[in-house]
Amino acid sequence: MLSPLTEEYVAVMTTPQRFAYFLFSTAVISLLSCQPKGKLTEEEAELLFAHEVYPILQEKCFACHGDKPSKIEGDFNIHTLEGALAGGESGRITLTPGNAEKSLIYEAVTWQNSDFEMPPKENDRLTDAQVSLVKNWINAGAPWPNDERRAYLVENTEWHYSDGIKVKTSEALSATWQNRRYRPEDLWGFQPVQDYAVPKDYLTESGHPVDAFIQRKLGEYAIEPAPPADKPTLIRRATFDLTGLPPTPEEVNAFVNDSSPDAYEKLIDRLLASPHYGERWGRHWLDVVRYADTDGYSNDFERPNAWRYRDYVIRSFNDDKPYNQFIREQIAGDEIDPTNPEMLVAVGYLRMGPWEHTAMSVAAETRQLFLDDVTNSVGETFMAIPLRCASCHDHKFDPIPTRDYYRIQASFAPVQFAEREADYLPSENQTGFEAGKVRLERLIAEAEQAQWAIYEKEENAARRWMTQQGLKYLPPKQRKALPENQQPPRFYGLTDHDLGYRKVLQKRLQVLRHQLKRYDPLAYSVYNGAVVDNPHSGRPMKVPDSVSSNIQSTFILSGGSVHAPDQEVTPGVLSAIRTFTESVESPIQDSVPDSRDGRRIALAKWLASADNPLTTRSIVNRIWQYHFGQGLAGNANNFGVMGKKPTHPELLDWLTTYFIEHGWSFKEMHRLIMTSETYQRSSTHPDTKQVNEVDPNNHWLAYYSPRRLTAEELRDAMLVVSGELNTEMGGLPIKPEINREVAMQPRHIMGSIAPAYQPSRTPQERNRRTIYTYHYRGMPNPMLEVFNQPNSDLSCEARIASTVTPQVFTLFNGQNSYNRALAMAHQLEQRDQSLESQIKRAINLAWNRSAEPQEVQTSADFVEKMVAYHQENEPIDPEYPVEVERTMFEEMTGEEFSYTERLDMYEDYVADIAPSEVPSETRALADLCRVLFNANEFVYVY
């Protein structure tokens, strides 16, 4: 083994040197892990030969040195022990039992001597692991049991279970990941949560424990904290953080004028009790689990009932469901209580990733893509550890061997997709079901009628052809039995347009019939059973009448390829957690059964254990991150070596302990964090220069870091201040208006063009909160995308906030911004008669504070100028098309064809208020509202 470097030497190494040493030592130790733990017994050496060495000789050597006695290269016959000992024409000793270094056979397979490189072809060389096995066998005395003994060993002692993995007996002697070298500080996330005491010497006057930890770190860097934020800033900050919406002017005034000592605590309690809390914090969770209403990939099929999982998440947060229960329900709800619709909906989490299977897919590969996806998702979502890196090889940085990856994956081997019958709960919103169902049935009937017209045209042509040939007309199915010369030519009587449009209709019907399932009481769910022969995107999948217990076996896949299975594994968990928690009083339970049912329950219990340091720390870190913009550990999805280390490790562990002791309650954590002085600090510091020099990224939290509103908050806030927000909760996703060019552009799906994006018919539907909007994978909402709404293919550990020019165009010139501004101006005029009052109210609504006199005057001057402009310029109202022309190329002939797509939603569309419907004064005031939307005070939380 490598000798560990002294601490003194490591201390003076540069970062590149440390990294290079880490990679080098890891590589060397990985090779050495093939070495047995001690001297092999005689029986172990025989097993090693029978299971490992002899197959290597068969594959690599016998073709030239043993299979054909009449053709022995170099007079060296390695087919028997006698031949191996005798050597060949070189006269060198080929095999020296007990000493590999003096054996020519070992020298040859290691290519140490250019005269003896065996096998001679580079591509046939033994791997490092194979060389190590040969060396171990020779050093163990090179036993060579006869054919009868070897056959017995292979037949009766082929497999040995070691730590839950089905391995060959000789391989059970290999070392585990524990023999690799890691710096303890790199494995902080895997180690048990420590019970740190609050540093009482740093308690502030409020006595808040969070502040004590923060103050101790500030003291180390001689940084004074910023003063408290003022009350208008504080209520805006807290309201956005807990509900994702701005406070109303009335709420701000009530809080500012409440002089009671518990005014702030009452504010927090009111916000936590709001149903909007679940919508805001449910959005955070949906970011992590990659929620979308479509599958993605080439067809981007709708997930008709996925919205029920979205609403389950929102309910769970509003109910303050204990997080450990939340975990168990999403991993194994159907196993916990298959009669409970809520549990069947909850496991929709397992299907949140992108997925598609078509006639051109390889079923085994599609299946493996799902298993890899869900395994990695569980790691990132619940443990803040990406696992995908271990699918091909032992993780290069973290203590996660490949076998652990596949043992976790084995817990999902019985999982099969199904839309399961699950009655709607009384709390689930079914508004619009009947109208939506009627619309889809009408569209299906219209498409079937058009399809039938093409069929009749083809059959009429077939009748004419058969009559001309003197043949009796037969329908298509019966004609198949006729000789080819008695059948009309393929596609006879159809034009290129007919051929192409028929395929368009086939795809449209497939999409529409699938969408119709959104009105059925089904859960986007799973069940346990054997692998389904032909799962297919776009088709509802059901639980079979008879569920097989013949569960898919799980193998370690060489290179991660489903076509290269190696060792079979049983279900299990991360071995590193058990290693680090062996010393705790109540070690974490990590046994997972090998039966069809119960695997996920066991995995969920392990994940949701109070003794699982990754799970407990990761969720606390996420909560902190969503309040402060950065986690105590900087990568919420990666607590491994390559993730950022915690800035306040003692505080993270103390909060984790608090979270568990207080019932795994999110709301209790909010109260704790938000009542701290740290959270309530001003976003400006009196000594900015000194703080920026010492702590440019504000890791030590001397002040509150301002943050930009997320895409959803921005849209929702405009709806609030314009008076248009529909606060109805839950139910089917709605479609707001989006950029017309994007909505109408031809969006190709497999074999056709996707239906055009059509917004929901009424403003009441369109103006619901953004969390309830339809979330396409293949066509993001342009307004939300430009403000960094994350892609749903990957788990989002934290929203980014880029600043790019298209954002300016979106807020100033976008149709959505203008519609909200016009509605806001109309509302202001309905409430107040004077321009001054309208301006004061507008600023109060948008910026959550009173207007300054100069702001009122400047705004009034601007409005007056814009009135003159609008009096001289006629308004332009938006136009809504009722159809769109599509052009494609028919794939059989390559000829162009066109068809008209009907846009039925626009036929009785209820538009937003139009510019022509209001006077020039209203349009001028709307211009001011757009200016307010673009101000930092609206776009940022301070």
Coordinates of N, CA, C and O in Angstrom, one line a residue, residues 221 223 630 687-703 705-706:
Y221 N -13.5 36.9 11.5 CA -13.1 37.8 10.4 C -13.2 39.3 10.8 O -13.1 40.1 9.9
I223 N -15.8 41.1 11.3 CA -16.9 41.8 10.5 C -18.0 42.1 11.4 O -18.5 41.2 12.2
Q630 N -28.1 31.0 -0.9 CA -27.0 30.1 -0.9 C -27.1 29.2 0.3 O -27.5 29.6 1.4
D687 N -20.3 49.4 6.0 CA -18.9 49.4 5.6 C -18.7 48.3 4.5 O -18.1 47.3 4.6
T688 N -19.3 48.7 3.3 CA -19.3 47.8 2.2 C -17.9 47.4 1.7 O -17.7 46.2 1.4
K689 N -17.0 48.4 1.7 CA -15.7 48.1 1.2 C -15.0 47.1 2.1 O -14.4 46.1 1.5
Q690 N -15.1 47.2 3.4 CA -14.4 46.2 4.3 C -15.0 44.8 4.1 O -14.3 43.8 4.1
V691 N -16.3 44.8 4.1 CA -17.0 43.5 4.0 C -16.6 42.8 2.6 O -16.3 41.6 2.6
N692 N -16.6 43.6 1.5 CA -16.3 43.0 0.2 C -14.9 42.5 0.1 O -14.6 41.6 -0.6
E693 N -14.0 43.2 0.8 CA -12.6 42.7 0.8 C -12.4 41.4 1.6 O -11.7 40.5 1.2
V694 N -13.1 41.3 2.7 CA -13.0 40.1 3.6 C -13.9 38.9 3.1 O -13.5 37.8 3.1
D695 N -15.1 39.3 2.7 CA -16.1 38.3 2.3 C -16.9 38.7 1.1 O -18.0 39.1 1.2
P696 N -16.2 38.7 -0.1 CA -16.9 39.2 -1.3 C -18.2 38.5 -1.7 O -19.0 39.1 -2.3
N697 N -18.3 37.2 -1.3 CA -19.5 36.5 -1.6 C -20.5 36.4 -0.5 O -21.5 35.7 -0.6
N698 N -20.3 37.1 0.6 CA -21.2 37.2 1.7 C -21.4 35.8 2.3 O -22.6 35.5 2.7
H699 N -20.4 34.9 2.3 CA -20.6 33.6 2.9 C -20.9 33.7 4.4 O -21.5 32.8 5.0
W700 N -20.3 34.7 5.1 CA -20.5 34.8 6.5 C -21.7 35.6 6.9 O -22.0 35.7 8.1
L701 N -22.5 36.0 5.9 CA -23.8 36.6 6.2 C -23.8 37.8 7.1 O -24.6 38.0 8.0
A702 N -23.0 38.8 6.8 CA -23.0 40.0 7.5 C -24.2 40.9 7.1 O -24.6 41.8 7.8
Y703 N -24.7 40.6 5.9 CA -25.9 41.3 5.5 C -26.8 40.4 4.7 O -26.4 39.2 4.4
S705 N -28.3 39.1 1.4 CA -28.0 39.2 0.0 C -29.3 39.4 -0.8 O -30.2 38.5 -0.8
P706 N -29.4 40.5 -1.6 CA -30.6 40.7 -2.4 C -30.7 39.6 -3.4 O -29.7 39.0 -3.9

